[in-house]
Coordinates of C-alpha atoms and ligand atoms in Angstrom, one line a residue:
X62 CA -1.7 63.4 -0.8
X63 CA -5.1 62.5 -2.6
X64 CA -6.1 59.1 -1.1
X65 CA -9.0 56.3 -2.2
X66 CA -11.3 54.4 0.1
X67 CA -12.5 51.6 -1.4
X68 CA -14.9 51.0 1.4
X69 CA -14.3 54.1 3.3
X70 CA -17.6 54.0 4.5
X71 CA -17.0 51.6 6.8
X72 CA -16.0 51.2 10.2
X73 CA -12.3 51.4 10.3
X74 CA -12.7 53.3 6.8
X75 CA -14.6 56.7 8.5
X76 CA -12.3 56.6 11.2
X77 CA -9.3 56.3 8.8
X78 CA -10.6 59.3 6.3
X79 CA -10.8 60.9 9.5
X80 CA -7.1 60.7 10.5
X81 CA -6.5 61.5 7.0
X82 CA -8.6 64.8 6.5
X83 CA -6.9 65.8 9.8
X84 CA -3.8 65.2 8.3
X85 CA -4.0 67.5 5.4
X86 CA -4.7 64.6 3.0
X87 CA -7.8 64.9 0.5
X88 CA -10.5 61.6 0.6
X89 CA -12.1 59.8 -2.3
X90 CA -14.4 57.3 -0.7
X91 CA -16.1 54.4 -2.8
X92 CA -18.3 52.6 -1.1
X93 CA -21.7 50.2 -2.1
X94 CA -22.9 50.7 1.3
X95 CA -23.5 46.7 1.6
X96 CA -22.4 47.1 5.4
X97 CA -22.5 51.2 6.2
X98 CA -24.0 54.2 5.2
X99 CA -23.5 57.7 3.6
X100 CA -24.1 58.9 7.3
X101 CA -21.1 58.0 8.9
X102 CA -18.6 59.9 5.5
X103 CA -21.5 63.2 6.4
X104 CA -20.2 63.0 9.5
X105 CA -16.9 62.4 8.8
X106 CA -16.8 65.9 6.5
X107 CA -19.0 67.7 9.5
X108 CA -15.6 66.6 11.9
X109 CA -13.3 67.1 10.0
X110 CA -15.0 70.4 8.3
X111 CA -13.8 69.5 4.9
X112 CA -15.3 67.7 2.0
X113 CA -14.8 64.2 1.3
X114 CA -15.2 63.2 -2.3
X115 CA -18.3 60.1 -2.0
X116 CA -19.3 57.6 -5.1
X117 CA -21.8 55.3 -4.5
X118 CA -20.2 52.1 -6.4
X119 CA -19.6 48.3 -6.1
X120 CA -15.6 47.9 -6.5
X121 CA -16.3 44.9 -8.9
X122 CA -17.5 47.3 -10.9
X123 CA -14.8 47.9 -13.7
X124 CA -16.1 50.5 -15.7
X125 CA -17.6 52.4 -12.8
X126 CA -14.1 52.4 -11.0
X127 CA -12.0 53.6 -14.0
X128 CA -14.2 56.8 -14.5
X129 CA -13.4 57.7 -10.6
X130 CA -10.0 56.9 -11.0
X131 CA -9.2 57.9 -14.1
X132 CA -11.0 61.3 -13.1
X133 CA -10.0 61.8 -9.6
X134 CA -6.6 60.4 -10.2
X135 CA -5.7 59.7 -6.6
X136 CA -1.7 59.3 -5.6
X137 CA -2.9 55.5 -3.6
X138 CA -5.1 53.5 -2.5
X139 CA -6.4 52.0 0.6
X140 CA -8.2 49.2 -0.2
X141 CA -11.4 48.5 3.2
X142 CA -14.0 46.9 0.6
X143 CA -14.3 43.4 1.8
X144 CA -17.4 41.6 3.7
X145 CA -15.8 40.3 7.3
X146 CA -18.4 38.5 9.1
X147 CA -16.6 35.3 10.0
X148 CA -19.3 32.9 11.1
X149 CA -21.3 34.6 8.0
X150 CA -18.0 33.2 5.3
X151 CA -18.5 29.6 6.9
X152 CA -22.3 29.8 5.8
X153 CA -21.9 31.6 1.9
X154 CA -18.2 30.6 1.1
X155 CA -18.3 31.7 -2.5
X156 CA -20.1 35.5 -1.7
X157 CA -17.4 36.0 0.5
X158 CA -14.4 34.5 -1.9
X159 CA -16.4 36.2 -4.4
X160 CA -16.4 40.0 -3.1
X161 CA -13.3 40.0 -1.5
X162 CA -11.2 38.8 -4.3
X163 CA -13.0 40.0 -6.9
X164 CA -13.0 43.6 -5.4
X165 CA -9.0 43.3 -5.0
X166 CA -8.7 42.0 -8.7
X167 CA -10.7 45.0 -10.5
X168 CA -9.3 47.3 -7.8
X169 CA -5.8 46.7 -8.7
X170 CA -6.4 46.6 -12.8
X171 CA -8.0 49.6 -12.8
X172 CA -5.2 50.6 -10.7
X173 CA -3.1 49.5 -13.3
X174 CA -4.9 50.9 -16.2
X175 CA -4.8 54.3 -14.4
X176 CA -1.0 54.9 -13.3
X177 CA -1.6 54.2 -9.6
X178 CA 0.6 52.6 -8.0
X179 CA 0.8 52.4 -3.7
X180 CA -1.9 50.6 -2.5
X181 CA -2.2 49.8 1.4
X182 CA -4.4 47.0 2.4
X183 CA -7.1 45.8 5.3
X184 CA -5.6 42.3 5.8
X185 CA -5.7 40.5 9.7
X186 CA -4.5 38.7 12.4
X187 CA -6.1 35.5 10.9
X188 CA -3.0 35.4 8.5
X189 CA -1.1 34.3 10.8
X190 CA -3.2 31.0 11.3
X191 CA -4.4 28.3 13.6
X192 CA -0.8 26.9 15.2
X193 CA 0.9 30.3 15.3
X194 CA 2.6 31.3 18.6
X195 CA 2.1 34.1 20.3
X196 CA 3.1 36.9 19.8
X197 CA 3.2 37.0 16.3
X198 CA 5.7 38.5 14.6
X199 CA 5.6 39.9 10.7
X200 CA 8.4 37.5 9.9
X201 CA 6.5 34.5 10.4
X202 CA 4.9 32.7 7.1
X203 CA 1.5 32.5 7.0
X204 CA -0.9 29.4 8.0
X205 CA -3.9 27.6 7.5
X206 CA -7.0 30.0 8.6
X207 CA -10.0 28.4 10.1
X208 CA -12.8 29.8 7.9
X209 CA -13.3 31.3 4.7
X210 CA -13.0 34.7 5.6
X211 CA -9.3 34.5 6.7
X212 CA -8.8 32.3 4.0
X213 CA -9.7 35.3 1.4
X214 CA -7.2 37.7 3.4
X215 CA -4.6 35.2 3.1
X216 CA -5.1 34.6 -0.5
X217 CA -5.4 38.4 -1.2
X218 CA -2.0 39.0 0.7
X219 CA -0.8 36.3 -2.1
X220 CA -2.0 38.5 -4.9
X221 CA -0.5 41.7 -4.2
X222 CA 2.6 39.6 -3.5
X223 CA 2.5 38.3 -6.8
X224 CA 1.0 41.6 -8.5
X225 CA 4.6 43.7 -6.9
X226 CA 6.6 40.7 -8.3
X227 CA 5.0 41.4 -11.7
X228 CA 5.4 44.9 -11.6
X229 CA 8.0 46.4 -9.6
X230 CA 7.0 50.0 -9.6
X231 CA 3.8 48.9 -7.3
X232 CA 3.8 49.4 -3.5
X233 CA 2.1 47.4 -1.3
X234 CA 1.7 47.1 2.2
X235 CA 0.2 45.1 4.1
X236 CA -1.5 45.7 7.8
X237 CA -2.6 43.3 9.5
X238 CA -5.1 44.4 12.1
X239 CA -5.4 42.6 15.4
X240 CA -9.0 43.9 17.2
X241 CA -9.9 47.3 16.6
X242 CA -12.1 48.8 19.0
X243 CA -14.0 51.9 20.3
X244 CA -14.7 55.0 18.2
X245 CA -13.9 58.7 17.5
X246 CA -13.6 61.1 20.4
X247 CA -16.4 63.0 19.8
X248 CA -18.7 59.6 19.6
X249 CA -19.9 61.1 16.4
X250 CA -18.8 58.2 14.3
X251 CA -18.2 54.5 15.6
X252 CA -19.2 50.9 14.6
X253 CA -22.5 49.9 13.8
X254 CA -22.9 46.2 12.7
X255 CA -26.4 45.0 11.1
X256 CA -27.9 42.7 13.3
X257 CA -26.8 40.9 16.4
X258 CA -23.2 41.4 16.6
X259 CA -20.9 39.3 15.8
X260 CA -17.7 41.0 17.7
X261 CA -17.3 41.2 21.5
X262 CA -17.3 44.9 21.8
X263 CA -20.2 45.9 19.7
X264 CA -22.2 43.4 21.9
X265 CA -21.2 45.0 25.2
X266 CA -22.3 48.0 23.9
X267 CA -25.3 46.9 23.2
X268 CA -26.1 45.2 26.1
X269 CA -25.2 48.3 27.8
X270 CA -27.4 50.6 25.6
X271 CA -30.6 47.9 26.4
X272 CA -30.1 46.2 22.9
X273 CA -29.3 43.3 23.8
X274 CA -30.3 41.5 27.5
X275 CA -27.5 39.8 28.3
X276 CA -23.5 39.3 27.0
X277 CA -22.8 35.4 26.5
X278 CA -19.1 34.9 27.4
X279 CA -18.4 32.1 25.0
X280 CA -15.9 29.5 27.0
X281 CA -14.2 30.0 30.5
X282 CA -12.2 27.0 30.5
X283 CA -9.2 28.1 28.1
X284 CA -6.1 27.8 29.4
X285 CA -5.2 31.8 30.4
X286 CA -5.2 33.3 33.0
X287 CA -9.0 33.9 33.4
X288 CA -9.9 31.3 31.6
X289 CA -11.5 33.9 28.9
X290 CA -10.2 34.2 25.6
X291 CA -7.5 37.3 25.4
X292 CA -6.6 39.4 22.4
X293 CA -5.1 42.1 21.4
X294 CA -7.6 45.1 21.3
X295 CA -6.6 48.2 19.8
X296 CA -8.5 51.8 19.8
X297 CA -9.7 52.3 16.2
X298 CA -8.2 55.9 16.1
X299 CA -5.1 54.4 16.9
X300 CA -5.3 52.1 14.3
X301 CA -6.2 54.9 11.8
X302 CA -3.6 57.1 12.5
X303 CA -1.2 53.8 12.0
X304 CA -3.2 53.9 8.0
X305 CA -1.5 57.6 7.7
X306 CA 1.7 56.7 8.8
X307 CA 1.9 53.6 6.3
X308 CA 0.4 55.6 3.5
X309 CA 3.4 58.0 3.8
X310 CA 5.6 54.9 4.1
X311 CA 4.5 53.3 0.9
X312 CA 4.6 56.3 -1.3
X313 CA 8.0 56.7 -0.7
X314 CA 8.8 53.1 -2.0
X315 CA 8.3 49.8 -4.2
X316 CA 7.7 46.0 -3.6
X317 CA 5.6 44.3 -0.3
X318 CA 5.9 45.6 3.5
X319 CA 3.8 44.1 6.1
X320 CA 2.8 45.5 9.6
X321 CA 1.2 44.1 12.2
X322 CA -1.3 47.0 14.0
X323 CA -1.9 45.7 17.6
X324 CA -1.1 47.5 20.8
X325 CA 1.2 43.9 21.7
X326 CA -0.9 43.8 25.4
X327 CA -3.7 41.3 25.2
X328 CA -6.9 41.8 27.7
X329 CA -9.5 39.1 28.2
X330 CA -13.1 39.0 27.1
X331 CA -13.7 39.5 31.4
X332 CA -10.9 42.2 31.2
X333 CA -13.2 43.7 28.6
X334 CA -16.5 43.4 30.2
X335 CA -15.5 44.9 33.7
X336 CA -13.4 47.9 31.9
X337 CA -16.7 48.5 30.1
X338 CA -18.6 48.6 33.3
X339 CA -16.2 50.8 34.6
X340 CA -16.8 53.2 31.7
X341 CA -20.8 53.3 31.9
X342 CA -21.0 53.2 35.5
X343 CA -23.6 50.5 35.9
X344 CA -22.9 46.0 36.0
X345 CA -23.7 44.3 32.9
X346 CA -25.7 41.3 32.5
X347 CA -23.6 38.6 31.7
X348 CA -23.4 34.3 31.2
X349 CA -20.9 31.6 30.6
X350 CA -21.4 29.7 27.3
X351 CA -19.6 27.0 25.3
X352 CA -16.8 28.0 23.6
X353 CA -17.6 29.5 19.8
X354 CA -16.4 27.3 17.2
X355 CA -13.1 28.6 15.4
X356 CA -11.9 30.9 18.4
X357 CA -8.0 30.5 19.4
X358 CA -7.3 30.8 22.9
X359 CA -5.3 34.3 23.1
X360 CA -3.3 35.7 20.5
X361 CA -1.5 39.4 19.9
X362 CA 0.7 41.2 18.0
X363 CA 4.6 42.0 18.4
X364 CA 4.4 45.6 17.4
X365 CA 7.8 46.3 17.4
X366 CA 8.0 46.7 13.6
X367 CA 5.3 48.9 13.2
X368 CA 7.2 51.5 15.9
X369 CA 10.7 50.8 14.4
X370 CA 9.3 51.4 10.9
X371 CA 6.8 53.6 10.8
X372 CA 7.2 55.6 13.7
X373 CA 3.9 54.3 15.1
X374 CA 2.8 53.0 18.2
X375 CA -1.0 52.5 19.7
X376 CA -0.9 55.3 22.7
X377 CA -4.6 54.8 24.0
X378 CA -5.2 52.9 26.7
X379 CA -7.9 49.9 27.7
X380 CA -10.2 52.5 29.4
X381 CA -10.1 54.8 26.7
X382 CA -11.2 52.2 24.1
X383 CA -14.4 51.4 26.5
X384 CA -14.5 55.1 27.3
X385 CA -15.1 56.2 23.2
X386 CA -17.0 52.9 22.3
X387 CA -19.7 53.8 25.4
X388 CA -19.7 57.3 24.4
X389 CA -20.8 56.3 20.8
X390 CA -23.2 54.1 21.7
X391 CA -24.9 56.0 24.1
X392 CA -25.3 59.1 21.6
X393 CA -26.4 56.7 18.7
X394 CA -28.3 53.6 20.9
X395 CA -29.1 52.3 16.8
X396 CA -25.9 53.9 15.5
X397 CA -26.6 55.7 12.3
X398 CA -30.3 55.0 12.2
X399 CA -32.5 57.7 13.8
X400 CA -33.3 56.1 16.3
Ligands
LIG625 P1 -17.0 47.4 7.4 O1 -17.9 46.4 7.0 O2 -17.5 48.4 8.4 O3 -16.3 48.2 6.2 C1 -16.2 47.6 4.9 C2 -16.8 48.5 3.9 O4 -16.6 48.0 2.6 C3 -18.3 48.7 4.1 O5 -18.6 50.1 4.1 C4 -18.9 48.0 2.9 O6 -20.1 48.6 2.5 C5 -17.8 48.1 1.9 N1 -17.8 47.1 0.8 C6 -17.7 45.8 1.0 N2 -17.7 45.2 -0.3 C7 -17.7 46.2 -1.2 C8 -17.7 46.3 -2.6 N3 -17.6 45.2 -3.3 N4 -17.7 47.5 -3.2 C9 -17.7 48.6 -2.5 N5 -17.8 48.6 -1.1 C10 -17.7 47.4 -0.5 O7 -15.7 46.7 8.1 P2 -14.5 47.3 8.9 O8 -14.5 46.7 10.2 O9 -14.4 48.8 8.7 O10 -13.3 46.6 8.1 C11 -12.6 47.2 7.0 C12 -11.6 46.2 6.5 O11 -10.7 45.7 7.5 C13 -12.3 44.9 5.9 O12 -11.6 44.5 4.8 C14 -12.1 43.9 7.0 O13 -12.1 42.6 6.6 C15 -10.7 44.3 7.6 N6 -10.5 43.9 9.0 C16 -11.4 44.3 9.9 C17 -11.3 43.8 11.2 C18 -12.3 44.2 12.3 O14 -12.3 43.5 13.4 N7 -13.1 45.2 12.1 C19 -10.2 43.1 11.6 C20 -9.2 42.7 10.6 C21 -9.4 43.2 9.3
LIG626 N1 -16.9 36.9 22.4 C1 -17.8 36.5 23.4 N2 -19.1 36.9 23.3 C2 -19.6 37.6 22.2 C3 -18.6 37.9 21.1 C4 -17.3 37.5 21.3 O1 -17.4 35.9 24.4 O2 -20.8 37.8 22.1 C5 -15.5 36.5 22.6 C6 -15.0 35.5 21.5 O3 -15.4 34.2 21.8 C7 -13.5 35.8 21.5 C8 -13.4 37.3 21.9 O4 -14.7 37.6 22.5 O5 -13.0 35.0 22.5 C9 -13.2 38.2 20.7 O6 -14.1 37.9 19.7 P1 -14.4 38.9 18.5 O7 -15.5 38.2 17.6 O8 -14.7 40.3 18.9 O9 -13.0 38.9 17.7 P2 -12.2 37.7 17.1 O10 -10.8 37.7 17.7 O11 -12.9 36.5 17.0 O12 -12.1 38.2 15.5 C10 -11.7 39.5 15.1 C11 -12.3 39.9 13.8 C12 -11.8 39.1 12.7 C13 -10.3 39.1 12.7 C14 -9.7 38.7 14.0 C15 -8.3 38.8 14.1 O13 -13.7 39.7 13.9 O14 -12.2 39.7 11.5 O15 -10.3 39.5 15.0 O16 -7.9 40.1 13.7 F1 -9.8 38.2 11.8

């Protein structure tokens, strides 16, 4: 199959073109490189030892995206290009409403003017909302998110939804991703965030690369059973290998089908830090802090669907995750910069 990545430069993007090259697939990757770099897709073709097909463009960008599409003529799409920085959507609301939806709007016109029709998409946990119980389960509706940024997965879920009610040759489905984690393997490609991180496992890293000085644990006093928030981290290979199955899925079909991509075994932010210390060999520096606005307790995924379904499970385990993620970061201390 011939497969776009909008935003396939990316994080979970590389990893999924990855999977995908692997798989016999061919890559098209679009990508303005707001949050990556042409690096990580060079290494991506060095792995893989095939070519990817790269255009450097914004996905708002009609005109740009019909040429590639109309030229390339891919059989679907999976649809990364979004800004995700949650703290970051509470500060600039409208850039983040403003790239994320307007992204998904060109993306699936041009889609439309161009005869594609599957399209798989990078939605999140954060659909499932504030007063959700755990686990959740696909079958629940979604709720009210607690910032912007989930607000604009939610509300893209709602227009593919409407976009396969309008047309019912389109495919859609929709993963939601619980907390991807760690890299590829060969620590050749892995997450590299601008700036302090935001996420819990790009800060370990850092800590433990001498980036950082020490990992603020934000909130003990939850009720679990450390006290430390717990979710449900999954090894980003895992995860892209979960992106082939579903594109095979949603070639073979019409209408909406959502998946929740989670391991369904949460670990705590403690869990986390000592399984990382276990992994790099050495105690990290580390401090209780007040609990970080926004943050829910524990939540994780019932993956049952995804393994009915799709045939898919995750299959790596806690140590692997903390195994790959060190292993990147200790080849690439400033990721894809030289450092
Ligand atoms: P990322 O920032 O590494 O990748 C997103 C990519 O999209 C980047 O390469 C960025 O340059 C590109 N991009 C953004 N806006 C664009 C635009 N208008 N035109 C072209 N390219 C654009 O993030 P990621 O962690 O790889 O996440 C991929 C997707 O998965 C995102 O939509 C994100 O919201 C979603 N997601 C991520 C997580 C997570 O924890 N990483 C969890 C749930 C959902
Ligand atoms: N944490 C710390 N210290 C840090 C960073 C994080 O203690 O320096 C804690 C957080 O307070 C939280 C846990 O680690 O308890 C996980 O936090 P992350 O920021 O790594 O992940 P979140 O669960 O908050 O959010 C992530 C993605 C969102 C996505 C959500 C659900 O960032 O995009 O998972 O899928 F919506």
């Amino acid at each position: 199959m011939k497969v776009l990545l909008a935003g396939g430069a990316g994080y979970i993007g590389s990893h999924t073109a990855l999977a995908l090259l692997n798989a016999g697939h061919d890559v098209i990757i679009v990508d303005n490189y707001c949050n990556s770099s042409p690096e990580s897709v060079r290494r991506v073709e060095q792995l893989a030892g095939r070519p990817v097909e790269l255009y450097e463009a914004d996905v708002r960008d009609s005109s740009a995206l019909l040429s590639i599409l109309s030229g390339s003529r891919p059989d679907s799409v999976i649809h990364f290009a979004g800004l995700k920085a949650v703290g970051e959507s509470v500060q600039v609301p409208l850039a983040y409403y403003r790239n994320n939806l307007d992204a998904t709007l060109t993306l699936l016109e041009c889609m439309g003017k161009t005869g594609v029709r599957n399209i798989v998409f990078s939605s999140s946990a954060t659909v499932y909302g504030e007063d959700a119980p755990v686990p959740y389960v696909e079958t629940m509706p979604r709720g009210r998110c607690s910032n912007p940024y989930g607000w604009t997965k939610s509300m893209i879920e709602q227009i593919l939804e409407d976009a396969a009610v309008a047309d019912s040759d389109l495919s859609v489905v929709l993963l939601r991703y619980f907390n991807p984690v760690g890299a590829h393997e060969s620590g050749r490609i892995g997450e590299d965030p601008r700036g302090i991180p935001n996420n819990l496992m790009p800060y370990i890293s850092q800590v433990a690369v001498g980036r950082r000085e020490c990992l603020n644990i934000f909130g003990n006093d939850y009720p679990t059973p450390d006290g430390t928030c717990r979710r449900d981290f999954i090894h980003v290979m895992d995860l892209a290998e979960g992106h082939a199955r579903a594109l095979e899925y949603g070639a073979g079909r019409k209408g909406v089908e959502v998946f929740n991509l989670g391991t369904g075994t949460p670990y705590s932010v403690l869990e986390m830090l000592h399984a990382f210390e276990k992994a790099c060999g050495f105690p990290l520096k580390h401090a209780f802090a007040e609990r970080r606005a926004g943050d829910l307790p524990e939540f994780w995924a019932d993956a049952g669907k995804a393994k009915r379904i799709l045939g898919w499970q995750a299959k790596r385990s806690l140590d692997d995750m903390c195994r790959d993620a060190w292993n990147w970061q200790e080849q690439n201390p400033m990721g894809y910069q030289p450092s």
